[in-house]
Short mmCIF file of C-alpha atoms in Angstrom, two decimals:
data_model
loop_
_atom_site.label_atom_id
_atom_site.label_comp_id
_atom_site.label_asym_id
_atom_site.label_seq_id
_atom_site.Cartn_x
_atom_site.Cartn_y
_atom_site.Cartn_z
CA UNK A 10 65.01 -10.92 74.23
CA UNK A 11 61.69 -8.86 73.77
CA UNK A 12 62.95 -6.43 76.92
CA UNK A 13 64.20 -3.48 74.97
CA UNK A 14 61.44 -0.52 74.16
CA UNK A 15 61.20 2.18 71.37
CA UNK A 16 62.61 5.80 72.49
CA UNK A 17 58.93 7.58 72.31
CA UNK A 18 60.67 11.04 70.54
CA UNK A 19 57.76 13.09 71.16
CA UNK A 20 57.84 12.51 74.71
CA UNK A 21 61.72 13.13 75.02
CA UNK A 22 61.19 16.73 73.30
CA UNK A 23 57.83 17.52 75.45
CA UNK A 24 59.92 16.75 78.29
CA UNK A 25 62.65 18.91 76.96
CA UNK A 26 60.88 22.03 76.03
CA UNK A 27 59.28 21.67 79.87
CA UNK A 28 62.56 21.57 81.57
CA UNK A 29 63.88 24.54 79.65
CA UNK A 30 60.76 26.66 80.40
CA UNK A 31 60.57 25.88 84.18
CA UNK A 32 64.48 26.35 84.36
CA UNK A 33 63.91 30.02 83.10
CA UNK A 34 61.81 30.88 85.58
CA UNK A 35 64.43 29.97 88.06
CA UNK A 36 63.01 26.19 89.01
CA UNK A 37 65.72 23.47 90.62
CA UNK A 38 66.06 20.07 89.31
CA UNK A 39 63.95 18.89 92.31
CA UNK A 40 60.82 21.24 91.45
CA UNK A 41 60.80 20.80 87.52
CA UNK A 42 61.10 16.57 88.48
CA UNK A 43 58.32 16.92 90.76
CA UNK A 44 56.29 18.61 87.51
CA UNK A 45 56.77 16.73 85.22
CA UNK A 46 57.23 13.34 86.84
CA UNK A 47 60.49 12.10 86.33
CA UNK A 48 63.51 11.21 88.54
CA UNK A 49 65.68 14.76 89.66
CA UNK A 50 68.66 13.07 88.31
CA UNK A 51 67.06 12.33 84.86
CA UNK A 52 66.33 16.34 85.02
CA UNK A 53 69.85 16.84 85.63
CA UNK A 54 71.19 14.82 82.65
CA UNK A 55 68.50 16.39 80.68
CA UNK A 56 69.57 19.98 81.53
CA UNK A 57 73.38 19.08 81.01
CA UNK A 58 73.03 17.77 78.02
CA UNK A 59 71.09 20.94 77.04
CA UNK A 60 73.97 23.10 78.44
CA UNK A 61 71.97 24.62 81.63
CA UNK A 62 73.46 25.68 84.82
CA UNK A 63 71.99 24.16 87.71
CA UNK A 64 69.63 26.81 89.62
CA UNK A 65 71.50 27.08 92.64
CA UNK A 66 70.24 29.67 95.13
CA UNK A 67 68.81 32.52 93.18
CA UNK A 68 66.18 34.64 94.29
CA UNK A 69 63.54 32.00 93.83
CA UNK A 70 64.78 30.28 95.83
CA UNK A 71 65.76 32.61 98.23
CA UNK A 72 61.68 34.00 98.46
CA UNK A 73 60.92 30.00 98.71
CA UNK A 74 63.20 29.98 101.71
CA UNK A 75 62.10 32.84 103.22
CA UNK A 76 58.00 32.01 102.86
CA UNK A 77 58.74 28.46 104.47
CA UNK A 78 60.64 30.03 107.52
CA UNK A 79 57.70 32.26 107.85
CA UNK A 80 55.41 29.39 107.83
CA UNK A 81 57.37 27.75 110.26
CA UNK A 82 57.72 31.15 112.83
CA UNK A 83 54.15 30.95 112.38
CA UNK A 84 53.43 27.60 113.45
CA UNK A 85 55.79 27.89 116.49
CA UNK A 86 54.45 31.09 117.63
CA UNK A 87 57.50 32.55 117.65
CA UNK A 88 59.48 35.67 115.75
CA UNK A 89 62.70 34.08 114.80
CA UNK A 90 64.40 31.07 113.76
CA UNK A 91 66.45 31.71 117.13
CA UNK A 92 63.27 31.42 119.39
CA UNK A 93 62.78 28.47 117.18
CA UNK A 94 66.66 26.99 117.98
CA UNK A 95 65.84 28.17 121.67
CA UNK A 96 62.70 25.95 122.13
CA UNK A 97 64.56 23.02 120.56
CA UNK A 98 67.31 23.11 123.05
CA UNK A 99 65.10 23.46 125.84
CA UNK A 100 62.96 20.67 124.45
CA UNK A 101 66.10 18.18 124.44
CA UNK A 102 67.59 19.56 127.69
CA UNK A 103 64.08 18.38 129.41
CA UNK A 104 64.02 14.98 127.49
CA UNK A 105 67.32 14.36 129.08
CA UNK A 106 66.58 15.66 132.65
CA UNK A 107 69.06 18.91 132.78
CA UNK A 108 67.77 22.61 133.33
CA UNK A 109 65.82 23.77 130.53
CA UNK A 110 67.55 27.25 130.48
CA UNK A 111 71.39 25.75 129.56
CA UNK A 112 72.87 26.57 125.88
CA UNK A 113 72.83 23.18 123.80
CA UNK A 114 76.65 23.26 124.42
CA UNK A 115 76.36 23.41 128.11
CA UNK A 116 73.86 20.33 127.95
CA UNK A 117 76.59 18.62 125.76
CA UNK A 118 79.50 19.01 128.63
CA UNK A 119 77.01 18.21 131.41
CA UNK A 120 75.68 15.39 129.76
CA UNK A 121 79.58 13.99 128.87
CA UNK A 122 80.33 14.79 132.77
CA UNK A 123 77.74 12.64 133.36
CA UNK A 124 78.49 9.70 131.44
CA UNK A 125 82.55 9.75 131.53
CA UNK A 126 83.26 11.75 135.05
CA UNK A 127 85.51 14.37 135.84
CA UNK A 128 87.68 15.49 133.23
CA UNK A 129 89.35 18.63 132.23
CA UNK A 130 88.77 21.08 129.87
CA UNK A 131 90.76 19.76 126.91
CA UNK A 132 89.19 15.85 128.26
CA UNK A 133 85.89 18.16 127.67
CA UNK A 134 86.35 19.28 124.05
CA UNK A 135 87.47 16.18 123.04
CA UNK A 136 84.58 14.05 124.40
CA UNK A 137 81.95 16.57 122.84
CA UNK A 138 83.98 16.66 119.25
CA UNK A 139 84.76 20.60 119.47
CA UNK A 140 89.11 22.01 118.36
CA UNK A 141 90.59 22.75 121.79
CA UNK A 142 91.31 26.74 120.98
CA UNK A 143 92.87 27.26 124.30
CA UNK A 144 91.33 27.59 127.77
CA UNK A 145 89.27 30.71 127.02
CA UNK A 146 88.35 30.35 123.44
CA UNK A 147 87.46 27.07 124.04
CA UNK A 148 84.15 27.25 125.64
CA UNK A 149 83.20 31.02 125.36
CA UNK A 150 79.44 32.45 124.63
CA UNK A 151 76.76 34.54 125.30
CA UNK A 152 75.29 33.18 128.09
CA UNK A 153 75.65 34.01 131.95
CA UNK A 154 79.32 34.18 132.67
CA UNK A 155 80.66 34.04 129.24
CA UNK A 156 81.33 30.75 128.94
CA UNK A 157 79.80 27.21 129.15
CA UNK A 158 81.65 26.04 132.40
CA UNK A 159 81.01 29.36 133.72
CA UNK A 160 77.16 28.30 133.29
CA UNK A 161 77.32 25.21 134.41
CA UNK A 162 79.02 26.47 137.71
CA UNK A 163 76.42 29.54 138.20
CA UNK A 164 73.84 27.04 137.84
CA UNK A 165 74.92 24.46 140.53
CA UNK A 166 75.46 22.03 138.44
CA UNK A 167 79.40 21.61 137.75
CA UNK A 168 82.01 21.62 140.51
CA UNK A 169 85.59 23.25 139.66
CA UNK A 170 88.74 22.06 141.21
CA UNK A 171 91.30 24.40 140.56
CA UNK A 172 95.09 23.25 139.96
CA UNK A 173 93.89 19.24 140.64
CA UNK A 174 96.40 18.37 137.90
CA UNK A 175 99.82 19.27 138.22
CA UNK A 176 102.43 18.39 135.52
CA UNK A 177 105.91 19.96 134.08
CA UNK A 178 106.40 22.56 131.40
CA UNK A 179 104.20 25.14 130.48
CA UNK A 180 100.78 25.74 132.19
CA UNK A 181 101.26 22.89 135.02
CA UNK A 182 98.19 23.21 136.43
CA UNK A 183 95.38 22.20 135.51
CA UNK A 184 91.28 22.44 136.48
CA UNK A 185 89.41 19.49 136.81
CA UNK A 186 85.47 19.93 136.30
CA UNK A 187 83.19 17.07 137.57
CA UNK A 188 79.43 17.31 138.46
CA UNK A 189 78.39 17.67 142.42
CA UNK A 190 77.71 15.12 143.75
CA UNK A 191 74.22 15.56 144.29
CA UNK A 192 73.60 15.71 141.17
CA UNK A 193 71.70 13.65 138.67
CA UNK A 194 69.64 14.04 135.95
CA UNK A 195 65.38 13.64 135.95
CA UNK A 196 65.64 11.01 132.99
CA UNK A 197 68.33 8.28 133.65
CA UNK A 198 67.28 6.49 130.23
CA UNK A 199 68.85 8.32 127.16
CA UNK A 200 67.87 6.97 123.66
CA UNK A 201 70.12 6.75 120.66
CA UNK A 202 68.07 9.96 118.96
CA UNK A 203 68.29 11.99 121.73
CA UNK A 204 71.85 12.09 121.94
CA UNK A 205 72.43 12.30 118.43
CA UNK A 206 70.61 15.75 118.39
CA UNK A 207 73.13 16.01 121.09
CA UNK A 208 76.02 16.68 118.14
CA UNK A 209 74.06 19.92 116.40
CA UNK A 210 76.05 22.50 116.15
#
């Protein structure tokens, strides 16, 4: 039907000799594509069929990684991708209208208060996706209090009402955890991204 072309050989082994090169010198498929302008994937069948291993993180890669970060620190004006994490949270926790200061887990129980009511703390872990590890394990960190709820509660933002729930067996009694009811959030409209960013680890 006229569609077919000739295999230009020359090219093929001038693309060949440049993928073996830049793969010594420790280049991924993605940076040898980008050279020599052709799909990452066509690299990749390329390098397979020449026998490489893929150049996974080796110490080019690891410098790479460690010059962007420093770029970034350096744009933030901060010291460490912590500070970085730090400003994020705070960022989202004033887009949403809680306390800038809260852990991004704390934000992620207040905000769940907020939209399903009170609950307790296995209610909690489910609605914010975390493995219920038991009531202390659960929601433990390094923040004031040594927990989330503990934060919450400092802060004036969660209520706890001890032994609410009472049931048979073991551990009958259960805390329920709701906000006070003063409280509401500055920004009442939530969009879709913001509470996606909501599920970071």
């Amino acid at each position: 039907m006229g569609v077919s072309t000739k295999t230009d050989l020359a090219l093929r082994q001038k693309r060949k000799a440049a993928i073996i090169r830049l793969h010594a010198k420790g280049w991924s498929d993605s940076e040898v594509a980008d050279a020599i302008g052709i799909p990452r994937r066509a690299v990749g069948s390329y390098r397979e069929r020449l026998n490489l291993p893929a150049n996974g993180r080796n110490e080019r890669y690891r410098k790479r990684v460690a010059e962007n970060t420093k770029r970034q620190l350096k744009a933030a004006g901060v010291s460490s991708l912590a500070e970085i994490k730090a400003l994020e949270v705070a960022k989202l926790a004033k887009a949403l209208g809680w306390p800038e200061h809260l852990s991004l887990r704390s934000i992620q129980i207040a905000e769940s208060l907020y939209q399903r009511g009170p609950m307790t703390r296995k209610q909690i872990a489910n609605a914010i996706g975390i493995e219920w590890r038991g009531s202390r394990k659960t929601f433990s960190g390094r923040m004031p209090g040594g927990s989330c709820l503990a934060e919450l509660q400092r802060s004036g933002l969660v209520v706890r009402l001890q032994s609410a729930i009472t049931h048979g067996g073991k551990g009958n009694h259960e805390d329920v955890y709701f906000l006070g009811l003063e409280i509401e959030p500055c920004q009442a409209n939530r969009s879709k991204s913001q509470l996606r960013r909501l599920k970071l680890p």
